[in-house]
Amino acid sequence: MNPGKLNKRITIYKDTDKQDDYGEPLDKKIVLHKCWASIKNKSGTEQFKADTPFSKVITSFLIRYTRKVIDTTMKIEFKNETYNIIYVDNYNFSNECIEITAEKVS
């Protein structure tokens, strides 16, 4: 892995399940990991649902290996855009880098 290609800053976070005094969900993020990543758009499609166009963008984030647990309940923030994590892969089980596949939230 060429560390020079990890040139985009991302934040991996989890939404809280906490509620305020009135039972309303708190809109708060728990930041779990900030790191540098290499980013590639894997695919992008435009589809129609109920005669309304929407786009589906799948993106691959390559980061250095971390012992912190990253799973599909977490999200990624990159350039004020949110991505839902779909799949996490310890690249070739080498413990050098992790490939995260995520879908952009529209």
Tab-separated table of N, CA and C in Angstrom, residues 46-55:
chain	number	residue	atom	x	y	z
A	46	GLU	N	-28.585	5.850	-11.749
A	46	GLU	CA	-29.776	6.668	-11.535
A	46	GLU	C	-30.969	5.794	-11.830
A	47	GLN	N	-31.902	5.772	-10.889
A	47	GLN	CA	-33.086	4.952	-11.037
A	47	GLN	C	-34.311	5.800	-10.755
A	48	PHE	N	-35.455	5.239	-11.052
A	48	PHE	CA	-36.712	5.929	-10.782
A	48	PHE	C	-37.530	5.092	-9.808
A	49	LYS	N	-38.002	5.722	-8.750
A	49	LYS	CA	-38.921	5.094	-7.810
A	49	LYS	C	-40.110	6.013	-7.684
A	50	ALA	N	-41.271	5.482	-7.949
A	50	ALA	CA	-42.509	6.270	-7.889
A	50	ALA	C	-42.379	7.523	-8.743
A	51	ASP	N	-41.838	7.359	-9.947
A	51	ASP	CA	-41.648	8.445	-10.915
A	51	ASP	C	-40.755	9.571	-10.397
A	52	THR	N	-39.930	9.283	-9.398
A	52	THR	CA	-38.993	10.272	-8.872
A	52	THR	C	-37.580	9.739	-9.062
A	53	PRO	N	-36.718	10.494	-9.742
A	53	PRO	CA	-35.351	10.003	-9.939
A	53	PRO	C	-34.547	10.060	-8.639
A	54	PHE	N	-33.714	9.056	-8.440
A	54	PHE	CA	-32.773	9.088	-7.329
A	54	PHE	C	-31.501	8.388	-7.780
A	55	SER	N	-30.403	8.730	-7.150
A	55	SER	CA	-29.130	8.135	-7.542
A	55	SER	C	-28.606	7.254	-6.417
